[in-house]
mmCIF file of C-alpha atoms in Angstrom:
data_model
loop_
_atom_site.group_PDB
_atom_site.id
_atom_site.type_symbol
_atom_site.label_atom_id
_atom_site.label_comp_id
_atom_site.label_asym_id
_atom_site.label_seq_id
_atom_site.Cartn_x
_atom_site.Cartn_y
_atom_site.Cartn_z
ATOM 1 C CA MET A 1 136.732 170.670 172.431
ATOM 2 C CA LYS A 2 137.901 173.353 175.097
ATOM 3 C CA TRP A 3 135.749 175.502 177.395
ATOM 4 C CA ILE A 4 135.986 178.564 175.467
ATOM 5 C CA SER A 5 133.944 181.607 176.660
ATOM 6 C CA ASP A 6 131.980 181.842 173.285
ATOM 7 C CA SER A 7 130.768 178.212 173.424
ATOM 8 C CA GLU A 8 127.379 177.524 172.840
ATOM 9 C CA ILE A 9 126.127 175.019 175.554
ATOM 10 C CA LEU A 10 122.920 173.090 175.060
ATOM 11 C CA ILE A 11 121.109 171.642 178.350
ATOM 12 C CA VAL A 12 118.442 169.071 177.705
ATOM 13 C CA GLY A 13 116.200 168.951 180.978
ATOM 14 C CA LEU A 14 116.145 172.108 182.922
ATOM 15 C CA GLY A 15 115.374 170.660 186.391
ATOM 16 C CA LEU A 16 117.242 171.622 189.671
ATOM 17 C CA ILE A 17 120.441 170.377 188.339
ATOM 18 C CA GLY A 18 120.214 171.305 184.760
ATOM 19 C CA GLY A 19 119.145 174.670 185.780
ATOM 20 C CA SER A 20 122.037 174.880 188.160
ATOM 21 C CA TYR A 21 124.462 174.129 185.498
ATOM 22 C CA ALA A 22 122.713 176.662 183.481
ATOM 23 C CA ARG A 23 123.274 179.451 185.857
ATOM 24 C CA GLY A 24 126.876 178.685 186.441
ATOM 25 C CA LEU A 25 127.771 178.423 182.768
ATOM 26 C CA LYS A 26 125.744 181.560 181.994
ATOM 27 C CA ARG A 27 127.438 183.715 184.889
ATOM 28 C CA LEU A 28 130.961 182.506 183.294
ATOM 29 C CA GLY A 29 129.807 183.954 179.990
ATOM 30 C CA TYR A 30 128.871 181.032 177.930
ATOM 31 C CA LYS A 31 125.658 181.048 175.620
ATOM 32 C CA VAL A 32 123.333 178.617 177.156
ATOM 33 C CA TYR A 33 120.465 177.112 175.486
ATOM 34 C CA ALA A 34 117.774 174.767 176.932
ATOM 35 C CA ILE A 35 115.241 172.080 175.877
ATOM 36 C CA SER A 36 112.664 171.275 178.585
ATOM 37 C CA HIS A 37 109.203 169.701 178.533
ATOM 38 C CA SER A 38 107.451 172.524 180.330
ATOM 39 C CA GLN A 39 106.799 175.995 178.811
ATOM 40 C CA SER A 40 106.559 177.502 182.078
ATOM 41 C CA THR A 41 109.953 176.442 182.973
ATOM 42 C CA ILE A 42 111.605 178.018 179.781
ATOM 43 C CA ASP A 43 109.504 181.124 180.249
ATOM 44 C CA TYR A 44 110.955 181.362 183.883
ATOM 45 C CA ALA A 45 114.456 180.531 182.955
ATOM 46 C CA LEU A 46 114.442 183.304 180.188
ATOM 47 C CA GLU A 47 112.780 185.846 182.422
ATOM 48 C CA GLU A 48 115.432 185.214 185.304
ATOM 49 C CA GLY A 49 118.412 185.380 182.546
ATOM 50 C CA ILE A 50 119.295 181.630 183.164
ATOM 51 C CA ILE A 51 119.378 180.893 179.525
ATOM 52 C CA ASP A 52 119.516 182.914 176.429
ATOM 53 C CA LYS A 53 117.191 180.582 174.417
ATOM 54 C CA GLY A 54 114.797 177.584 175.116
ATOM 55 C CA SER A 55 112.309 175.409 173.578
ATOM 56 C CA ILE A 56 109.909 172.674 174.554
ATOM 57 C CA SER A 57 110.602 170.638 171.370
ATOM 58 C CA VAL A 58 113.908 169.612 169.837
ATOM 59 C CA GLU A 59 114.720 172.114 167.353
ATOM 60 C CA PRO A 60 117.347 170.823 164.932
ATOM 61 C CA GLU A 61 119.210 174.014 164.447
ATOM 62 C CA MET A 62 119.538 174.304 168.276
ATOM 63 C CA VAL A 63 121.276 171.024 168.461
ATOM 64 C CA LYS A 64 123.348 171.341 165.508
ATOM 65 C CA ASN A 65 124.722 174.564 166.669
ATOM 66 C CA ALA A 66 125.547 173.322 170.174
ATOM 67 C CA ASP A 67 129.288 172.842 170.969
ATOM 68 C CA ALA A 68 128.570 170.679 173.830
ATOM 69 C CA VAL A 69 125.308 168.863 175.194
ATOM 70 C CA ILE A 70 124.493 168.394 178.995
ATOM 71 C CA PHE A 71 121.709 166.089 179.651
ATOM 72 C CA GLY A 72 119.679 166.396 182.873
ATOM 73 C CA LEU A 73 117.011 163.778 182.000
ATOM 74 C CA TYR A 74 115.931 160.776 183.857
ATOM 75 C CA PRO A 75 117.690 157.688 182.655
ATOM 76 C CA GLU A 76 115.350 156.179 180.485
ATOM 77 C CA THR A 77 114.323 159.311 179.001
ATOM 78 C CA PHE A 78 117.802 160.050 178.124
ATOM 79 C CA LYS A 79 118.381 156.883 176.289
ATOM 80 C CA GLU A 80 115.308 157.474 174.240
ATOM 81 C CA TRP A 81 116.397 160.991 173.402
ATOM 82 C CA ILE A 82 119.736 159.882 171.971
ATOM 83 C CA ALA A 83 117.973 157.323 169.965
ATOM 84 C CA ASN A 84 115.613 159.791 168.365
ATOM 85 C CA TYR A 85 117.788 163.007 168.131
ATOM 86 C CA GLN A 86 121.457 162.021 167.800
ATOM 87 C CA GLN A 87 121.361 162.817 164.205
ATOM 88 C CA TYR A 88 121.421 166.562 164.875
ATOM 89 C CA PHE A 89 124.579 166.510 166.957
ATOM 90 C CA LYS A 90 127.465 168.387 165.555
ATOM 91 C CA PRO A 91 130.359 166.021 164.413
ATOM 92 C CA GLY A 92 133.096 165.570 167.237
ATOM 93 C CA ILE A 93 131.396 167.222 170.124
ATOM 94 C CA TYR A 94 131.395 165.822 173.505
ATOM 95 C CA ILE A 95 128.221 165.210 175.477
ATOM 96 C CA THR A 96 127.823 164.592 179.195
ATOM 97 C CA ASP A 97 125.128 164.067 181.815
ATOM 98 C CA VAL A 98 124.271 164.509 185.454
ATOM 99 C CA THR A 99 122.528 161.028 185.870
ATOM 100 C CA GLY A 100 122.517 159.216 189.354
ATOM 101 C CA VAL A 101 123.347 155.780 188.122
ATOM 102 C CA LYS A 102 125.920 154.689 185.634
ATOM 103 C CA GLY A 103 126.243 151.014 184.929
ATOM 104 C CA SER A 104 122.736 150.716 183.393
ATOM 105 C CA VAL A 105 123.172 154.073 181.540
ATOM 106 C CA VAL A 106 126.486 154.632 180.313
ATOM 107 C CA TYR A 107 127.090 151.475 178.317
ATOM 108 C CA ASP A 108 123.647 151.829 176.645
ATOM 109 C CA ILE A 109 124.316 155.243 175.371
ATOM 110 C CA GLN A 110 127.752 154.548 174.069
ATOM 111 C CA LYS A 111 126.369 151.394 172.222
ATOM 112 C CA ILE A 112 123.842 153.280 170.264
ATOM 113 C CA LEU A 113 125.696 156.560 169.956
ATOM 114 C CA ARG A 114 127.191 157.767 166.626
ATOM 115 C CA GLU A 115 130.809 157.166 166.306
ATOM 116 C CA ASP A 116 131.895 160.745 165.870
ATOM 117 C CA VAL A 117 130.127 161.935 169.121
ATOM 118 C CA GLU A 118 131.550 161.043 172.301
ATOM 119 C CA PHE A 119 129.642 160.488 175.644
ATOM 120 C CA ILE A 120 131.552 161.055 178.865
ATOM 121 C CA ALA A 121 129.457 160.633 181.953
ATOM 122 C CA ALA A 122 129.582 162.331 185.047
ATOM 123 C CA HIS A 123 127.534 162.807 188.591
ATOM 124 C CA PRO A 124 127.492 166.133 190.312
ATOM 125 C CA MET A 125 127.006 165.220 194.097
ATOM 126 C CA ALA A 126 124.985 168.260 194.790
ATOM 127 C CA GLY A 127 121.311 168.910 195.064
ATOM 128 C CA LYS A 128 118.566 169.960 197.365
ATOM 129 C CA GLU A 129 115.385 168.294 198.837
ATOM 130 C CA VAL A 130 113.269 170.498 196.271
ATOM 131 C CA TYR A 131 113.337 170.279 192.615
ATOM 132 C CA GLY A 132 112.708 172.257 189.506
ATOM 133 C CA VAL A 133 114.497 175.141 187.795
ATOM 134 C CA ARG A 134 112.845 177.796 190.375
ATOM 135 C CA ASN A 135 115.009 176.037 193.031
ATOM 136 C CA SER A 136 118.179 175.937 190.846
ATOM 137 C CA ASP A 137 121.435 177.702 192.307
ATOM 138 C CA ASP A 138 124.957 176.921 191.036
ATOM 139 C CA ARG A 139 126.271 177.694 194.633
ATOM 140 C CA ILE A 140 125.339 174.065 195.531
ATOM 141 C CA PHE A 141 128.313 173.030 193.542
ATOM 142 C CA LEU A 142 130.690 175.024 195.796
ATOM 143 C CA ASN A 143 132.507 172.326 198.144
ATOM 144 C CA ALA A 144 130.587 169.701 196.500
ATOM 145 C CA ASN A 145 132.122 166.412 194.719
ATOM 146 C CA TYR A 146 131.954 165.669 191.057
ATOM 147 C CA ILE A 147 132.587 162.242 189.470
ATOM 148 C CA VAL A 148 133.608 161.336 186.202
ATOM 149 C CA THR A 149 132.610 157.788 185.202
ATOM 150 C CA PRO A 150 134.622 156.792 181.988
ATOM 151 C CA THR A 151 134.655 153.614 179.903
ATOM 152 C CA ASP A 152 137.235 152.058 177.701
ATOM 153 C CA LYS A 153 135.315 153.872 174.955
ATOM 154 C CA ASN A 154 136.264 157.286 176.338
ATOM 155 C CA THR A 155 139.395 159.229 175.053
ATOM 156 C CA GLU A 156 141.652 160.807 177.409
ATOM 157 C CA ALA A 157 140.707 164.134 175.972
ATOM 158 C CA ALA A 158 137.058 163.667 176.820
ATOM 159 C CA ILE A 159 137.918 162.606 180.246
ATOM 160 C CA GLU A 160 139.883 165.614 180.840
ATOM 161 C CA TRP A 161 137.201 167.989 179.073
ATOM 162 C CA CYS A 162 134.497 166.754 181.556
ATOM 163 C CA LYS A 163 136.738 166.965 184.550
ATOM 164 C CA SER A 164 137.416 170.573 183.520
ATOM 165 C CA LEU A 165 133.861 171.249 183.452
ATOM 166 C CA GLY A 166 133.575 170.208 187.061
ATOM 167 C CA LYS A 167 136.509 172.507 187.955
ATOM 168 C CA LEU A 168 134.884 175.304 186.144
ATOM 169 C CA LEU A 169 131.423 174.956 187.784
ATOM 170 C CA GLY A 170 133.427 175.200 191.218
ATOM 171 C CA PHE A 171 133.207 171.801 192.639
ATOM 172 C CA LYS A 172 135.745 171.110 195.344
ATOM 173 C CA ARG A 173 136.750 167.573 194.482
ATOM 174 C CA VAL A 174 136.613 166.094 190.970
ATOM 175 C CA SER A 175 137.114 162.134 191.115
ATOM 176 C CA VAL A 176 137.134 159.389 188.374
ATOM 177 C CA LEU A 177 135.486 155.966 188.925
ATOM 178 C CA SER A 178 134.433 153.302 186.584
ATOM 179 C CA PRO A 179 130.619 153.079 186.094
ATOM 180 C CA GLU A 180 130.746 150.091 188.556
ATOM 181 C CA GLU A 181 132.642 151.771 191.152
ATOM 182 C CA HIS A 182 130.162 154.539 191.017
ATOM 183 C CA ASP A 183 127.041 152.523 191.353
ATOM 184 C CA GLU A 184 128.465 150.728 194.304
ATOM 185 C CA THR A 185 129.534 153.857 196.047
ATOM 186 C CA ILE A 186 126.391 155.798 195.386
ATOM 187 C CA GLY A 187 124.272 152.711 196.308
ATOM 188 C CA PHE A 188 125.773 153.389 200.042
ATOM 189 C CA VAL A 189 126.239 157.340 200.383
ATOM 190 C CA SER A 190 123.174 158.526 198.380
ATOM 191 C CA GLN A 191 120.451 155.880 197.567
ATOM 192 C CA LEU A 192 120.685 153.901 201.035
ATOM 193 C CA THR A 193 120.436 157.145 203.073
ATOM 194 C CA HIS A 194 117.241 158.226 200.950
ATOM 195 C CA CYS A 195 115.873 154.761 201.749
ATOM 196 C CA ILE A 196 116.404 155.263 205.509
ATOM 197 C CA ALA A 197 114.941 158.832 205.576
ATOM 198 C CA VAL A 198 111.856 157.461 203.492
ATOM 199 C CA SER A 199 111.386 154.535 205.819
ATOM 200 C CA LEU A 200 111.678 156.684 209.013
ATOM 201 C CA MET A 201 108.964 158.973 207.755
ATOM 202 C CA ASN A 202 106.783 156.104 206.987
ATOM 203 C CA CYS A 203 106.865 154.901 210.879
ATOM 204 C CA THR A 204 104.220 157.129 211.973
ATOM 205 C CA ASP A 205 101.491 159.607 210.655
ATOM 206 C CA ASN A 206 101.584 161.648 213.924
ATOM 207 C CA HIS A 207 101.815 165.216 212.508
ATOM 208 C CA ASN A 208 102.320 166.487 216.159
ATOM 209 C CA LEU A 209 105.880 165.356 216.200
ATOM 210 C CA VAL A 210 106.674 168.741 214.506
ATOM 211 C CA ASP A 211 106.039 170.526 217.793
ATOM 212 C CA TYR A 212 108.389 168.484 219.651
ATOM 213 C CA THR A 213 111.251 167.429 217.166
ATOM 214 C CA GLY A 214 114.692 168.834 217.344
ATOM 215 C CA ASP A 215 117.511 169.521 214.711
ATOM 216 C CA SER A 216 118.727 165.801 214.796
ATOM 217 C CA PHE A 217 115.535 164.610 213.318
ATOM 218 C CA ARG A 218 115.166 167.523 210.844
ATOM 219 C CA ASP A 219 118.710 166.806 209.513
ATOM 220 C CA LEU A 220 118.149 163.086 209.302
ATOM 221 C CA THR A 221 114.972 163.337 207.351
ATOM 222 C CA ARG A 222 115.728 166.363 205.182
ATOM 223 C CA ILE A 223 116.360 164.012 202.031
ATOM 224 C CA ALA A 224 112.889 162.333 202.779
ATOM 225 C CA ARG A 225 111.077 165.082 200.721
ATOM 226 C CA ILE A 226 111.621 163.224 197.439
ATOM 227 C CA ASN A 227 110.751 163.011 193.761
ATOM 228 C CA GLU A 228 109.131 159.713 193.859
ATOM 229 C CA LYS A 229 109.296 159.310 190.123
ATOM 230 C CA MET A 230 112.891 159.990 189.608
ATOM 231 C CA TRP A 231 114.113 158.113 192.629
ATOM 232 C CA SER A 232 112.041 155.064 192.149
ATOM 233 C CA GLU A 233 113.478 154.963 188.587
ATOM 234 C CA LEU A 234 117.251 155.162 190.080
ATOM 235 C CA PHE A 235 116.616 152.667 192.956
ATOM 236 C CA LEU A 236 115.367 150.060 190.037
ATOM 237 C CA MET A 237 118.396 150.871 187.733
ATOM 238 C CA ASN A 238 120.595 150.231 190.780
ATOM 239 C CA LYS A 239 118.761 147.446 192.509
ATOM 240 C CA GLU A 240 121.631 144.924 192.860
ATOM 241 C CA GLN A 241 123.940 147.417 194.489
ATOM 242 C CA LEU A 242 121.067 149.160 196.513
ATOM 243 C CA LEU A 243 119.644 145.663 197.941
ATOM 244 C CA LYS A 244 123.168 144.682 198.975
ATOM 245 C CA GLN A 245 123.863 148.013 200.891
ATOM 246 C CA MET A 246 120.289 147.543 202.445
ATOM 247 C CA ASP A 247 121.215 144.096 203.589
ATOM 248 C CA ILE A 248 124.393 145.342 205.203
ATOM 249 C CA PHE A 249 122.358 148.272 206.918
ATOM 250 C CA MET A 250 119.835 145.877 208.505
ATOM 251 C CA GLU A 251 122.537 143.471 209.752
ATOM 252 C CA GLN A 252 124.206 146.372 211.555
ATOM 253 C CA PHE A 253 120.822 147.759 212.656
ATOM 254 C CA GLY A 254 120.111 144.208 213.865
ATOM 255 C CA ARG A 255 123.314 144.173 215.793
ATOM 256 C CA LEU A 256 122.444 147.368 217.504
ATOM 257 C CA LYS A 257 119.034 145.893 218.283
ATOM 258 C CA GLY A 258 120.449 142.944 219.701
ATOM 259 C CA TYR A 259 123.045 144.771 221.952
ATOM 260 C CA LEU A 260 120.063 146.848 223.326
ATOM 261 C CA GLU A 261 117.983 143.662 224.009
ATOM 262 C CA ASP A 262 121.065 142.049 225.830
ATOM 263 C CA GLU A 263 121.561 145.598 227.787
ATOM 264 C CA ASN A 264 125.320 145.029 226.222
ATOM 265 C CA VAL A 265 126.660 148.536 227.157
ATOM 266 C CA GLU A 266 129.935 147.935 225.664
ATOM 267 C CA GLY A 267 128.905 146.518 222.419
ATOM 268 C CA MET A 268 126.643 149.641 221.774
ATOM 269 C CA SER A 269 129.444 151.778 222.931
ATOM 270 C CA GLU A 270 131.879 149.990 220.599
ATOM 271 C CA MET A 271 129.452 150.781 217.493
ATOM 272 C CA MET A 272 129.153 154.334 218.727
ATOM 273 C CA ARG A 273 132.854 154.884 218.736
ATOM 274 C CA THR A 274 133.430 153.548 215.499
ATOM 275 C CA SER A 275 130.392 155.652 214.169
ATOM 276 C CA THR A 276 132.178 158.748 215.700
ATOM 277 C CA GLU A 277 135.530 158.018 214.111
ATOM 278 C CA ARG A 278 134.167 157.256 210.781
ATOM 279 C CA ARG A 279 131.780 160.210 210.611
ATOM 280 C CA ALA A 280 134.594 162.394 211.361
ATOM 281 C CA TRP A 281 136.018 161.537 207.709
ATOM 282 C CA PHE A 282 133.074 163.426 206.400
ATOM 283 C CA ASP A 283 133.480 166.781 208.355
ATOM 284 C CA LYS A 284 133.840 169.611 205.961
ATOM 285 C CA LYS A 285 137.088 171.707 206.790
#
């Protein structure tokens, strides 16, 4: 399947990312349908012109007419949906996702999926500290990264199709990683950072700090406003990699603490020089 302008795209799960996909695809001229558990979500999306049609139940005809399906569900819900409703997929279509973990999802889906439907996984590295379709905005994809995570069950055509979706939506960089490489990377650049922000906000309940804080604290803790249901599931599904990254972080934090205790200025300075050098890699040009 190519991304032809009159294609009908079904999005299952119309939250922040699913809603942002819908906005982007609708803006580009595609017919966009959606299935979501909340009637208010569907109503809002229809009123705002984010989708052409929506339902809170799985309507067989809506699924059968879809030329491609994008899943914006929590991982376990995604698996359940495939098990219960994959019989409605049009033969030969590609399906993809936005799930934040891959190793514990991709292989399970591919194992149970029909032979005439191909699942090619992807992870849009974009988001906000808020959630829901009301906060969706396809501009969050601009200058963001998009990761495709194929397995040996994927065809080259499906991989290219999935990469073209990222380019179509405006992502700056489209990369390809194995599910295992993805989970190790995400354990560090995403999940660990959320753990740090959550831990920091649990250090004190002094709400008066809002009167004294500066931008450094706000920047560091922006992602502490977190969807506890989704992130708890993601943490558990990537437990091994996340614990590994937490151990590395605590080792480095302990190293810095030791330098401070010993008043080792050179040790602290060396860590800071390394930090400054490596942080420059991430500056957006």
